C-alpha positions as a LaTeX table, in Angstrom:
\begin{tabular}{lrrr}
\hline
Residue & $x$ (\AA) & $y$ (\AA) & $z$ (\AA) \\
\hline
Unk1 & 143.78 & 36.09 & $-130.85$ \\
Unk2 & 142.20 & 33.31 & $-132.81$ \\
Unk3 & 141.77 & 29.47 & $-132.09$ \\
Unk4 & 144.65 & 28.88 & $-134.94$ \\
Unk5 & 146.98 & 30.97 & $-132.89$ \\
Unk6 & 146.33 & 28.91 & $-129.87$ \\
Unk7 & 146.78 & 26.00 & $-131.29$ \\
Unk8 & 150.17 & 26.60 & $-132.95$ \\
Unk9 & 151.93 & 28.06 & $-129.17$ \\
Unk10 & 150.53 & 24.55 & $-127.94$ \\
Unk11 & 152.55 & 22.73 & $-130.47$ \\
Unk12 & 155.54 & 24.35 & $-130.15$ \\
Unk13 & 155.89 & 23.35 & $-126.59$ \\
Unk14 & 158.73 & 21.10 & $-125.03$ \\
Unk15 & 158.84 & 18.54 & $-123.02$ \\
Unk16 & 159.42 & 20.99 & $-119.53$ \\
Unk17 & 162.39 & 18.42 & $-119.20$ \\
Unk18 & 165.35 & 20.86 & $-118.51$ \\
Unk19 & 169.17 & 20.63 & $-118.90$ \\
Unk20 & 169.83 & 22.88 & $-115.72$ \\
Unk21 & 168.55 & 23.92 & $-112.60$ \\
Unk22 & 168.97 & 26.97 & $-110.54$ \\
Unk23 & 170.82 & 26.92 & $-107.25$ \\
Unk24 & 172.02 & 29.62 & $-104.63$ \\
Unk25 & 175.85 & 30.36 & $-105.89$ \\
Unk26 & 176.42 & 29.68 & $-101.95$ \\
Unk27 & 175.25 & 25.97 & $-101.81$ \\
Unk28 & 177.53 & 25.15 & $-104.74$ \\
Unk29 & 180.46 & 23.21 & $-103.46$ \\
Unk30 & 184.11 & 21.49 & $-105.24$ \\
Unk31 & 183.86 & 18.91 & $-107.35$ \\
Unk32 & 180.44 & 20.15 & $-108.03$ \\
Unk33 & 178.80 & 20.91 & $-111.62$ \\
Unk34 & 177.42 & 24.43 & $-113.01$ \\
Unk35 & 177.05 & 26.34 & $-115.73$ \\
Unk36 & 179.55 & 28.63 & $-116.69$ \\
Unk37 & 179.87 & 31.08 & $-119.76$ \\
Unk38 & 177.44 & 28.16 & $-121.23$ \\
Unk39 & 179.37 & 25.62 & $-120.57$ \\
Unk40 & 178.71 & 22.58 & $-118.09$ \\
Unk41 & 181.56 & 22.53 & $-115.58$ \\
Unk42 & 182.84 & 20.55 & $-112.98$ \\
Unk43 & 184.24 & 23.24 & $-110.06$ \\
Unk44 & 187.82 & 22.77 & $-109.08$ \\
Unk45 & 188.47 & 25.77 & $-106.92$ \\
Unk46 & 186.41 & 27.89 & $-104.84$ \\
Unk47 & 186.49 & 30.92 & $-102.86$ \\
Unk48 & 184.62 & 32.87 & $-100.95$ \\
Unk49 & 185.17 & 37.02 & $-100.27$ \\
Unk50 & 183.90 & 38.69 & $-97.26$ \\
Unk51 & 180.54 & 40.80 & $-97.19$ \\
Unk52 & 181.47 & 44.28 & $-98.76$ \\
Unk53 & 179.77 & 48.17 & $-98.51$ \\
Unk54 & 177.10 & 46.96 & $-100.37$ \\
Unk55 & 176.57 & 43.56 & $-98.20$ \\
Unk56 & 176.86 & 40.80 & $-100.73$ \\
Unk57 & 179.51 & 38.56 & $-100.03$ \\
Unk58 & 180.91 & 36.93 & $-103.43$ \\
Unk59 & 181.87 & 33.72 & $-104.71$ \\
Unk60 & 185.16 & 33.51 & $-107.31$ \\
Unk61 & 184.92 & 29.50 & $-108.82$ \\
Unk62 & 187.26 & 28.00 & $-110.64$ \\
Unk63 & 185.76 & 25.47 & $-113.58$ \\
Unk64 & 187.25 & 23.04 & $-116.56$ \\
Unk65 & 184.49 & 22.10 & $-119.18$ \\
Unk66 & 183.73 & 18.95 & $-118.39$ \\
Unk67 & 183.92 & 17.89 & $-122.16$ \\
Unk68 & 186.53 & 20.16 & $-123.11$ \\
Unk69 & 188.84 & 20.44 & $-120.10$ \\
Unk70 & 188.78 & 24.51 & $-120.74$ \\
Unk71 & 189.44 & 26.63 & $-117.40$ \\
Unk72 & 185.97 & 29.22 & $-116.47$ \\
Unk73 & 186.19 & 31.33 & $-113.76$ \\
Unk74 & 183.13 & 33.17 & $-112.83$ \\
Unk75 & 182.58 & 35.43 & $-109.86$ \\
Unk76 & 178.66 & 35.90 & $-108.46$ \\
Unk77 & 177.37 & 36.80 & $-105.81$ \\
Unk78 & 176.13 & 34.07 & $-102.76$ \\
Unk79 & 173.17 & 35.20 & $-102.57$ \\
Unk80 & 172.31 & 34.78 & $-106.24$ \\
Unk81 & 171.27 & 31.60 & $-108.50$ \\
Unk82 & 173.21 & 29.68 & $-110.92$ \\
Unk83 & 172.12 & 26.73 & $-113.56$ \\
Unk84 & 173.78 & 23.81 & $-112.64$ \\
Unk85 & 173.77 & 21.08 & $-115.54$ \\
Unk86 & 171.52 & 17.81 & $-115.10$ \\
Unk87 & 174.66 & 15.44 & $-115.33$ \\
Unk88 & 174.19 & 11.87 & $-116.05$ \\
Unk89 & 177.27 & 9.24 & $-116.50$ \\
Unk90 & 176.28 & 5.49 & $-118.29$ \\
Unk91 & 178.84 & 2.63 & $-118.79$ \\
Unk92 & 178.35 & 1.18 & $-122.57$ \\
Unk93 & 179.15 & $-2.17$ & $-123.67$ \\
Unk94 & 181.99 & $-1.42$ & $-127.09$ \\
Unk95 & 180.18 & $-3.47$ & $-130.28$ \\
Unk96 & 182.54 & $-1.52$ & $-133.25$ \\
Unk97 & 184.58 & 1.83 & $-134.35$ \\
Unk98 & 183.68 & 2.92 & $-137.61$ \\
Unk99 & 185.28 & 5.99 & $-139.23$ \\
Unk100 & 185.62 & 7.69 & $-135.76$ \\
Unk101 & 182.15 & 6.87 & $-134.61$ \\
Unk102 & 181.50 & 4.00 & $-131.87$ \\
Unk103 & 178.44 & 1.61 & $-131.73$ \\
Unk104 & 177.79 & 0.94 & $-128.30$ \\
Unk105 & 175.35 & $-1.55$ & $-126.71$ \\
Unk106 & 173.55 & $-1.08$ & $-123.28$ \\
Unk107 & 172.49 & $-3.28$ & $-120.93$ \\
Unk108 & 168.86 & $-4.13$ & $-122.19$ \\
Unk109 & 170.55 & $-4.96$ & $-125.58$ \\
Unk110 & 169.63 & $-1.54$ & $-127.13$ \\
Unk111 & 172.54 & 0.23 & $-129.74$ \\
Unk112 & 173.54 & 3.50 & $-130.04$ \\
Unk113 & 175.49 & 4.82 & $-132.95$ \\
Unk114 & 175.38 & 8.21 & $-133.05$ \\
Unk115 & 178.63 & 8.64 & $-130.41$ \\
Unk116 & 182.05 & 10.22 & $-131.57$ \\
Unk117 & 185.27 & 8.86 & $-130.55$ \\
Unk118 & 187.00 & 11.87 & $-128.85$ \\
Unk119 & 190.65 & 13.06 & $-130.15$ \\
Unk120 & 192.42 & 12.22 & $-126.55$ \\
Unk121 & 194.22 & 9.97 & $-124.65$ \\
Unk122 & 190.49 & 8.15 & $-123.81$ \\
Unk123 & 189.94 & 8.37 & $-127.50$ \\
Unk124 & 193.09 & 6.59 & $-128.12$ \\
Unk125 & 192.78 & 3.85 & $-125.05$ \\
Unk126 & 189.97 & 2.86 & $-126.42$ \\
Unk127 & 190.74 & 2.60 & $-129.81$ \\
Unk128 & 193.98 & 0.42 & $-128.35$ \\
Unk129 & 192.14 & $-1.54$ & $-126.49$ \\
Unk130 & 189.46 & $-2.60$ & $-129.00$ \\
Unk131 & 192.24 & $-3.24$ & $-131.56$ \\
Unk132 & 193.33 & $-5.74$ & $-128.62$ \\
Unk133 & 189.79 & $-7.50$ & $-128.74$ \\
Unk134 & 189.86 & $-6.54$ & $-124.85$ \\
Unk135 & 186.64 & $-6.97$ & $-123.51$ \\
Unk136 & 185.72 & $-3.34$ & $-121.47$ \\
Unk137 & 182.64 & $-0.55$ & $-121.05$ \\
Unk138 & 183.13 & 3.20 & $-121.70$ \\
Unk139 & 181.91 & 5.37 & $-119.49$ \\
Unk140 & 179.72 & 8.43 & $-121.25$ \\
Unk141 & 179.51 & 11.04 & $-119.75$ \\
Unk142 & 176.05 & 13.30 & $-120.94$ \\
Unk143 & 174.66 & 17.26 & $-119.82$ \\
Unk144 & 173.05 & 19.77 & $-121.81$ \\
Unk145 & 172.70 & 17.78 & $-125.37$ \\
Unk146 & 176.54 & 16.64 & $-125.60$ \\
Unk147 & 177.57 & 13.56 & $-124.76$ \\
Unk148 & 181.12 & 12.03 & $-124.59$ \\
Unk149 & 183.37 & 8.93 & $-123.30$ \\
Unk150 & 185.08 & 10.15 & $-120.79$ \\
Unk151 & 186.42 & 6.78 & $-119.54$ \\
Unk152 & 186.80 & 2.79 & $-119.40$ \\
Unk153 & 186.38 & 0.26 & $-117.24$ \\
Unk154 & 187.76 & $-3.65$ & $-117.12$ \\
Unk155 & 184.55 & $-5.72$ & $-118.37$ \\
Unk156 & 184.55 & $-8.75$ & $-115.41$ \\
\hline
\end{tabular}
């Protein structure tokens, strides 16, 4: 292998900043994120079945797509590992709504344009509300490259 070769696997390198992290199936709790079929997904149900023949007891979760609102169920065993979506939520000052896009404004002053408003009952409250010239934030919700508002909040 050459010096060229070297230098091309260097480029092609990330960051090492990852959208999930491992954890034991058995420390995941309700109301808790992971990754399921793909999908980041906030657990509404959970169960757990009693050790078997084989010794593994399992874990049945019940999950809705936290962008989608889709149902996942997934069944793993307790002792295993499962990626569990770096989740981040951000409140957005509302500047305009421009053929179905939103231009937002953060707190250092900062704009960000590239955000779709979503085709549900939080797409429509805040299309009401801005039509209103209501003062509020949105809440956007963000894990593994999507982004979406998933809420909003009374500007004081």
């Amino acid at each position: 292998m050459g010096d060229k070769q070297l230098e091309a696997d260097f480029e092609t390198g990330s960051s090492g900043a990852s959208l999930t992290y491992p954890q034991q199936c058995s420390a995941l709790r309700k109301n808790g994120f992971v990754i399921i079929k793909g999908r980041p997904c906030k657990i509404v149900e959970m169960s757990t079945s009693k050790t078997g023949k084989h010794g593994h007891a399992k874990v049945h979760m019940v999950a809705l797509d936290i962008f989608t609102g889709k149902k996942y169920e997934d069944i793993c065993p307790s002792t295993h590992n499962m990626d569990v979506p770096h989740v981040s939520r951000k409140d957005y000052q509302i500047v305009d709504i421009n053929d179905g896009f939103v231009s937002l404004m953060e707190d250092n002053g900062e704009t960000k344009e590239d955000l779709k408003l979503p085709d549900n009952e939080i797409g429509a409250e805040v299309q009401t509300k801005f039509d209103k010239d209501e003062s509020f934030l949105v809440t956007v919700l963000s894990a593994c490259n999507e982004e979406q508002i998933v809420g909003t909040k009374v500007l004081n």
